[in-house]
Tab-separated table of C-alpha atoms and ligand atoms in Angstrom:
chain	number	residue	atom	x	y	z
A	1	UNK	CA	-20.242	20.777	-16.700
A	2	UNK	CA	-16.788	18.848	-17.956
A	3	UNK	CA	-14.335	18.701	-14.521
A	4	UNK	CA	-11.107	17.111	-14.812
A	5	UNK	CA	-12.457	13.562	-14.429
A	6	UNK	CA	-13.411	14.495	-18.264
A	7	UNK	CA	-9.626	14.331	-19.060
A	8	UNK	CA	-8.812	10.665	-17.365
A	9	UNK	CA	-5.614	8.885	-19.393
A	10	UNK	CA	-7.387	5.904	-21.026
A	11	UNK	CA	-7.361	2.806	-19.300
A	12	UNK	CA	-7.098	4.370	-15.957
A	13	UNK	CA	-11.350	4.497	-15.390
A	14	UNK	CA	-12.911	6.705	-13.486
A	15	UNK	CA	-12.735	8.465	-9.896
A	16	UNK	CA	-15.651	9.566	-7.861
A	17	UNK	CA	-15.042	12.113	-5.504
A	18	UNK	CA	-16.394	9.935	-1.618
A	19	UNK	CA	-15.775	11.413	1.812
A	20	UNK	CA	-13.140	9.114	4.207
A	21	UNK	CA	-15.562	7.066	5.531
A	22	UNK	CA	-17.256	6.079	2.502
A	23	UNK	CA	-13.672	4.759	1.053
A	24	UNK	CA	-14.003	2.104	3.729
A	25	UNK	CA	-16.349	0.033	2.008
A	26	UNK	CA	-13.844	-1.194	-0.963
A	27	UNK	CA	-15.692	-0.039	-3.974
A	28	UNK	CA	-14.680	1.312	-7.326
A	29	UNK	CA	-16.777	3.393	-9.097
A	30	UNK	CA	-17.009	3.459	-12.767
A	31	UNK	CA	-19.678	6.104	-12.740
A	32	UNK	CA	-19.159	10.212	-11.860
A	33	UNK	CA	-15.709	10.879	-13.120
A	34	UNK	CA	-14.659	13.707	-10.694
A	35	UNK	CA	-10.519	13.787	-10.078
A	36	UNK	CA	-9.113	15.676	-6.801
A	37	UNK	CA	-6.871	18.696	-7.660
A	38	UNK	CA	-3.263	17.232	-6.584
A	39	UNK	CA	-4.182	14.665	-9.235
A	40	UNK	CA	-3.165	15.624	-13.108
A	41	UNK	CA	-2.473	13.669	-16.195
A	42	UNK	CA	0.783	11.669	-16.489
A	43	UNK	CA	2.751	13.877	-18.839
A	44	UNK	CA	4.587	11.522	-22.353
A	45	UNK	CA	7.483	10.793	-19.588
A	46	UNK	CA	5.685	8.680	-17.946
A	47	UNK	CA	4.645	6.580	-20.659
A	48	UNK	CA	8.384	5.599	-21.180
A	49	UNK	CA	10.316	2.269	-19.562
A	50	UNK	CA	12.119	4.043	-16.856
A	51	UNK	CA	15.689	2.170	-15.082
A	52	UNK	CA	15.352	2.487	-11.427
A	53	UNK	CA	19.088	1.253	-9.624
A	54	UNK	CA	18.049	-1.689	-7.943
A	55	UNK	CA	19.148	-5.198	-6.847
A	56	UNK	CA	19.372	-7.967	-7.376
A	57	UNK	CA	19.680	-5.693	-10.932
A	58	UNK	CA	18.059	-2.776	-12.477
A	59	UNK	CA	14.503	-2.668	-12.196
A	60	UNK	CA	12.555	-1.321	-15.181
A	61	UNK	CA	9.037	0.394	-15.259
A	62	UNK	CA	6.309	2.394	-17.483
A	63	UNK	CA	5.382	4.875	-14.637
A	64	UNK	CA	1.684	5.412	-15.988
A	65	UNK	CA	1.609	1.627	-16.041
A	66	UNK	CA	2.824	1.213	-12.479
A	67	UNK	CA	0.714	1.593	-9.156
A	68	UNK	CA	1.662	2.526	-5.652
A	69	UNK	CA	0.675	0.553	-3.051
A	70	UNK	CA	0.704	1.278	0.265
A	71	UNK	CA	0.262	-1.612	2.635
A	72	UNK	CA	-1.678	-1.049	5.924
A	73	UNK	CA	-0.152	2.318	7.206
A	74	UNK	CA	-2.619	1.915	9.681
A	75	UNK	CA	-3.022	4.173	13.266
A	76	UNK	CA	-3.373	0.857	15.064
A	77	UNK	CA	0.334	-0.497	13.719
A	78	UNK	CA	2.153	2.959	14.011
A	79	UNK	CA	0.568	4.887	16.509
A	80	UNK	CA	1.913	5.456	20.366
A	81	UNK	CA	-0.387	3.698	22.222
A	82	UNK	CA	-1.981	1.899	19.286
A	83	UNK	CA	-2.780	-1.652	19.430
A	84	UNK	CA	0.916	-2.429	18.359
A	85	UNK	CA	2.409	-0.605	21.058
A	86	UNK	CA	0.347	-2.070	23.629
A	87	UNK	CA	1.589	-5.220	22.499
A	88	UNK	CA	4.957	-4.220	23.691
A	89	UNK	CA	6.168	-3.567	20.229
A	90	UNK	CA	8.711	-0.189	19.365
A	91	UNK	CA	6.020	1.598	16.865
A	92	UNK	CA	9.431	4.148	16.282
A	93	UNK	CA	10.991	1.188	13.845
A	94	UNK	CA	7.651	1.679	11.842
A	95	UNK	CA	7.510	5.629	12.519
A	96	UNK	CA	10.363	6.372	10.603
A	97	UNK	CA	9.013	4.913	7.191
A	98	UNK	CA	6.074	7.982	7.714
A	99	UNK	CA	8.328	10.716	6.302
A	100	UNK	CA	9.595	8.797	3.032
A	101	UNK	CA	6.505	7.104	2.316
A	102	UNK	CA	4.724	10.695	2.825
A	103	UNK	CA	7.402	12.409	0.040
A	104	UNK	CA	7.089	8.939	-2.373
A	105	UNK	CA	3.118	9.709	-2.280
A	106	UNK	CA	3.217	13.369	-2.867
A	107	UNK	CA	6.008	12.637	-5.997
A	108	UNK	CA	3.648	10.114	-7.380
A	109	UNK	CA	0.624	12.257	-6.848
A	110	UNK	CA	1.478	14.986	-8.267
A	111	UNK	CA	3.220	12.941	-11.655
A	112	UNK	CA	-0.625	11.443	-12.059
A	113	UNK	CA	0.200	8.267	-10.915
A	114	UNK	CA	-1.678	5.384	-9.405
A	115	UNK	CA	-1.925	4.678	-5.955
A	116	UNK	CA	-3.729	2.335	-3.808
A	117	UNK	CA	-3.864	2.014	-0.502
A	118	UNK	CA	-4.581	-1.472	1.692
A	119	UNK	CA	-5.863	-2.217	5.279
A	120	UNK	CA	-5.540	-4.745	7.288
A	121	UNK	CA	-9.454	-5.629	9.044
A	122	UNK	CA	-12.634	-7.272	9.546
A	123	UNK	CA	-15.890	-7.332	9.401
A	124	UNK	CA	-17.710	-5.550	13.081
A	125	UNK	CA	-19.434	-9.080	12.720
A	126	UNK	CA	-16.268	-10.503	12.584
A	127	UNK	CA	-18.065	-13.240	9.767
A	128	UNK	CA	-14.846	-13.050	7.794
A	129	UNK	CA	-12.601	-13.511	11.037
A	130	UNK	CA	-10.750	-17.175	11.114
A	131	UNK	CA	-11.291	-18.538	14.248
A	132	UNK	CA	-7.583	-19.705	13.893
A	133	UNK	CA	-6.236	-15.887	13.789
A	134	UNK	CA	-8.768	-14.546	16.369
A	135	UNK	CA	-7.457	-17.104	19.277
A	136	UNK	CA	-3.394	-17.267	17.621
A	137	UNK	CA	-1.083	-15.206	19.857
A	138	UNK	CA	-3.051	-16.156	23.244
A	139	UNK	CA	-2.753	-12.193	24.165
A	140	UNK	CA	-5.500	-10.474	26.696
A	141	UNK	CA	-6.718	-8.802	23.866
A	142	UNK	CA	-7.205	-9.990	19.955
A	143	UNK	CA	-9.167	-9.144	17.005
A	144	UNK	CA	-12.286	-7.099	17.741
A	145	UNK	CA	-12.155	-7.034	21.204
A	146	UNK	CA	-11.773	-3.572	22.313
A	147	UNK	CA	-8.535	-1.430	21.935
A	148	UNK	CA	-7.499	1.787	22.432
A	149	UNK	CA	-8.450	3.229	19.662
A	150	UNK	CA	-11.862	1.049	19.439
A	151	UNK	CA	-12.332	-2.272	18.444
A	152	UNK	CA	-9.073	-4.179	16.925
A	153	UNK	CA	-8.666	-4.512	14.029
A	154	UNK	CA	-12.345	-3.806	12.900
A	155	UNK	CA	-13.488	-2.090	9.902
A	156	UNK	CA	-15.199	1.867	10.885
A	157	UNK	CA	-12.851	1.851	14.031
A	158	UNK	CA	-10.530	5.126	14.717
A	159	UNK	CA	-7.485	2.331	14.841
A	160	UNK	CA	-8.163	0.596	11.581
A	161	UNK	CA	-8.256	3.706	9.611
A	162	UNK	CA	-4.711	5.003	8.026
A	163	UNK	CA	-2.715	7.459	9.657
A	164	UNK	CA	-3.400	11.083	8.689
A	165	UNK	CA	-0.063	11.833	6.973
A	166	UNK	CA	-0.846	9.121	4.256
A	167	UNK	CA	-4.388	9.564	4.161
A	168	UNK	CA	-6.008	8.721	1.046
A	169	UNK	CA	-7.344	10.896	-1.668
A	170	UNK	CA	-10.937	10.986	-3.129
A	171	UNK	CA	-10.873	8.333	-6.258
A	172	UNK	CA	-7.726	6.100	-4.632
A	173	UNK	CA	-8.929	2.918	-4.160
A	174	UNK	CA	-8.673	1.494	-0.385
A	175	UNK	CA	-8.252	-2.349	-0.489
A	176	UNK	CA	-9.427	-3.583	2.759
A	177	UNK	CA	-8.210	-7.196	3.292
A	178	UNK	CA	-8.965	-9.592	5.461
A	179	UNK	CA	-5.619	-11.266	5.402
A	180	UNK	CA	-1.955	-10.625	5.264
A	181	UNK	CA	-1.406	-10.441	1.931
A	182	UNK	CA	-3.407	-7.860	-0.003
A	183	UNK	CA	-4.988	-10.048	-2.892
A	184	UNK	CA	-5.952	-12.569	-0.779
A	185	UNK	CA	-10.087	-12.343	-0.624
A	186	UNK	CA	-10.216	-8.998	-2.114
A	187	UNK	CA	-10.657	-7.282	-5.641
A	188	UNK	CA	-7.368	-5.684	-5.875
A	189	UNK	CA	-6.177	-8.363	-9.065
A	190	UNK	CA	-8.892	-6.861	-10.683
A	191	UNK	CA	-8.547	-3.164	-10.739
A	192	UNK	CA	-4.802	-3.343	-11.575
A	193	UNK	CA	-6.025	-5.443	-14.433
A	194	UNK	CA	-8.565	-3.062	-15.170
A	195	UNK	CA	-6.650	-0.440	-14.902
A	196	UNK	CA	-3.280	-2.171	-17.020
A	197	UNK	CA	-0.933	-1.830	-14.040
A	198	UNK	CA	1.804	-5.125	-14.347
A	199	UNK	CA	4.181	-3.280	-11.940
A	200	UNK	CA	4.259	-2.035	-8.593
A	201	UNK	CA	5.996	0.102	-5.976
A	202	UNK	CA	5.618	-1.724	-2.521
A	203	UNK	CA	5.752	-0.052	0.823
A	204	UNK	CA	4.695	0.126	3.882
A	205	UNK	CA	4.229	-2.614	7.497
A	206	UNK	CA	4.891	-4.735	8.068
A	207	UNK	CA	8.017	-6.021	6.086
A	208	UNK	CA	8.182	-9.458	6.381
A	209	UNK	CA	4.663	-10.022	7.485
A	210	UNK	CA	1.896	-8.165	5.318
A	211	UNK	CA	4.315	-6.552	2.606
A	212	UNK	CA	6.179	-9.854	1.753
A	213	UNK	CA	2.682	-11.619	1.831
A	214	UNK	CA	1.087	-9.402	-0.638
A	215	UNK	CA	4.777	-9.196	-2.965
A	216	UNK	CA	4.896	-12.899	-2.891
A	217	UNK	CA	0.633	-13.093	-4.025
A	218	UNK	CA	1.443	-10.634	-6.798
A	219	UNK	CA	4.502	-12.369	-7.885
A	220	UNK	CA	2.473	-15.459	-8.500
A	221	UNK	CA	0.122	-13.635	-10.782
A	222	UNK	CA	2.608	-11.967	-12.809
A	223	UNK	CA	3.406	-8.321	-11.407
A	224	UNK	CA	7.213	-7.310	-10.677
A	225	UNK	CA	7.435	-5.628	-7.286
A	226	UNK	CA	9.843	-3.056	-6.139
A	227	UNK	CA	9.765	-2.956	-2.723
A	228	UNK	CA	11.435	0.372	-0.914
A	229	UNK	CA	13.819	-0.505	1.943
A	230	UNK	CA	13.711	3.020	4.092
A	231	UNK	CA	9.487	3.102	2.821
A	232	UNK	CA	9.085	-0.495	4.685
A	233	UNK	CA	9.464	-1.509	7.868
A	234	UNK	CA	9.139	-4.231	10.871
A	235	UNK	CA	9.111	-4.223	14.789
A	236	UNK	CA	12.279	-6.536	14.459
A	237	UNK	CA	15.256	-5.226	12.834
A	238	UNK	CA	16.469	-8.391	12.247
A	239	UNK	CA	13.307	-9.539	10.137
A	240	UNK	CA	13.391	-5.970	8.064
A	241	UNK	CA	16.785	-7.305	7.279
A	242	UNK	CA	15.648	-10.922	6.004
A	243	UNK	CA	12.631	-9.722	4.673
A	244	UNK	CA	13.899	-7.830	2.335
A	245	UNK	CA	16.966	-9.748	1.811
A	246	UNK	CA	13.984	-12.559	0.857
A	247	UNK	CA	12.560	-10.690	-1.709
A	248	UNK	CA	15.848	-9.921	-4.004
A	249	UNK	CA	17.418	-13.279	-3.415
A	250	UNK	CA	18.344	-15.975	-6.122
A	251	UNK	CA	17.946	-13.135	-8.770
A	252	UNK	CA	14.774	-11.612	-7.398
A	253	UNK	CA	12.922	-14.589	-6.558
A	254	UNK	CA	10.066	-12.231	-5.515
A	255	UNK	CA	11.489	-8.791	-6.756
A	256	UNK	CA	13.685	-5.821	-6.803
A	257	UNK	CA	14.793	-3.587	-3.815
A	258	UNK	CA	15.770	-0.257	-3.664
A	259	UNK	CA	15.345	2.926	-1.527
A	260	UNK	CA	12.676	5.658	-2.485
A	261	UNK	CA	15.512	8.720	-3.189
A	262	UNK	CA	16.787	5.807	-6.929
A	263	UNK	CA	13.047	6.213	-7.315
A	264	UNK	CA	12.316	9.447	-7.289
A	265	UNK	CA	15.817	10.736	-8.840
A	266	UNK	CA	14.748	7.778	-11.947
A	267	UNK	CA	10.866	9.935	-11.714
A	268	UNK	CA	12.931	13.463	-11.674
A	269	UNK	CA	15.287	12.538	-14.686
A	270	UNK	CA	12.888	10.921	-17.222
A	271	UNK	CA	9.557	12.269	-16.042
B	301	TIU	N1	0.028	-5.424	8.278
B	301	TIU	C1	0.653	-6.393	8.923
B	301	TIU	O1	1.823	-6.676	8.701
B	301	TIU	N2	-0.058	-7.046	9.917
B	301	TIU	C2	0.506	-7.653	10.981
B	301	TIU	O2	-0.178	-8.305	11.770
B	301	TIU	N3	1.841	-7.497	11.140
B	301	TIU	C3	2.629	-7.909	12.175
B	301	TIU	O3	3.842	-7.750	12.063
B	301	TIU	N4	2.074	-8.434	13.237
């Protein structure tokens, strides 16, 4: 029987449909193409350069050509008493990037779009866990050492997985990195290559630690990043400022940044 995997734009490969758990263990398939409902094919408007307002200047993108990435929106970052909170961090400065991020995912959803979601987490063996990172920060409890939502930081634990309101759909590949920055020991290069993405919408925590990691990685491979200011956030209001501030310096050193509503109004008017 044809399903709407059948009826894939070229170049984008193929989704299989996997339950939650299963999207945990980073793999692409390029058999059973199966596509989940929300999902339909980018209509001619998104095969055109679209002008986003911007700074430094006016970014430019092919939407069908552009991914989505969401970086780490995980329950152990955002969560009251998540591992981020018991730190003694205020989770409500990363709260608040929920609701945009949850209309910028349901927009680019339902245009066909790409989107990819990353984690920050290691191995229960903790094999791929630096030594370095596991003792840095002195606290009374680091990487995989219990938390309170199971083991810190560890792939399969409740507080490692995304929060519900951004959960991922079946065929959305889930990047799970061992580092800050999302290409860093992982295979995300290669399915935006595979898949012909050069651009990409940023978002998601933290600001100037994972998200400017991974924009500053993909600069130095060749993608332009637009990173969304009220879809992005940090613990430290004074490092959301500089982070992004960062990123669009010197002419966009690292990128472009904007706020989701340019984005979506640019989606709405051309799409
Ligand atoms: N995802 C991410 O940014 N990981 C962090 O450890 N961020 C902090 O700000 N600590």
């Amino acid at each position: 029987m044809k399903d709407k995997g059948d009826y894939l734009p070229q170049g984008f490969g193929s989704r299989e449909a996997y339950d939650g758990r299963e999207v945990a263990t980073n793999m692409v398939s390029t058999t059973k193409a199966t596509i989940h409902p929300n999902h339909k094919q980018p209509s001619a408007g998104m095969n055109q350069l679209i002008p986003v307002e911007a700074e430094p200047y006016e970014f430019e993108f092919v939407p069908s050509r552009c991914a989505l990435l969401i970086i780490d929106m995980q329950r152990d970052f955002l969560e009251r008493s998540g591992f981020g909170e018991m730190l003694g961090n205020d989770v409500s400065q990363l709260r608040r990037t929920i609701e945009p991020n949850r209309k910028l995912l349901h927009a680019w959803r339902s245009a066909g779009l790409q989107v990819m979601h990353t984690r920050e987490g290691h191995r229960p063996d903790l094999a791929d866990l630096p030594p370095a990172k596991k003792k840095r920060g002195r606290g009374a409890s680091t990487i995989g050492d219990p938390g309170p939502m199971g083991r810190i930081l560890v792939r399969g634990e409740a507080g490692h997985d995304i929060i519900p309101e951004l959960y991922p759909l079946p065929g959305e590949p889930v990047i799970d990195k061992p580092g800050k920055g999302a290409f860093f020991a992982t295979d995300l290069h290669a399915i935006l290559q595979n898949r012909g993405i050069d651009r990409l919408i940023v978002t998601g925590v933290t600001t100037e630690v994972c998200v400017n990691t991974t924009v500053r990685e993909a600069n130095d491979r060749g993608y332009d990043c637009l990173v969304l200011e009220d879809c992005v956030g940090s613990y430290f209001p004074e490092f959301q400022e500089m982070g992004l501030k960062m990123i669009k310096a010197q002419g966009g050193i690292f990128g472009w940044v904007s706020i989701s509503d340019k984005l979506l109004a640019a989606l709405e008017k051309h799409g």
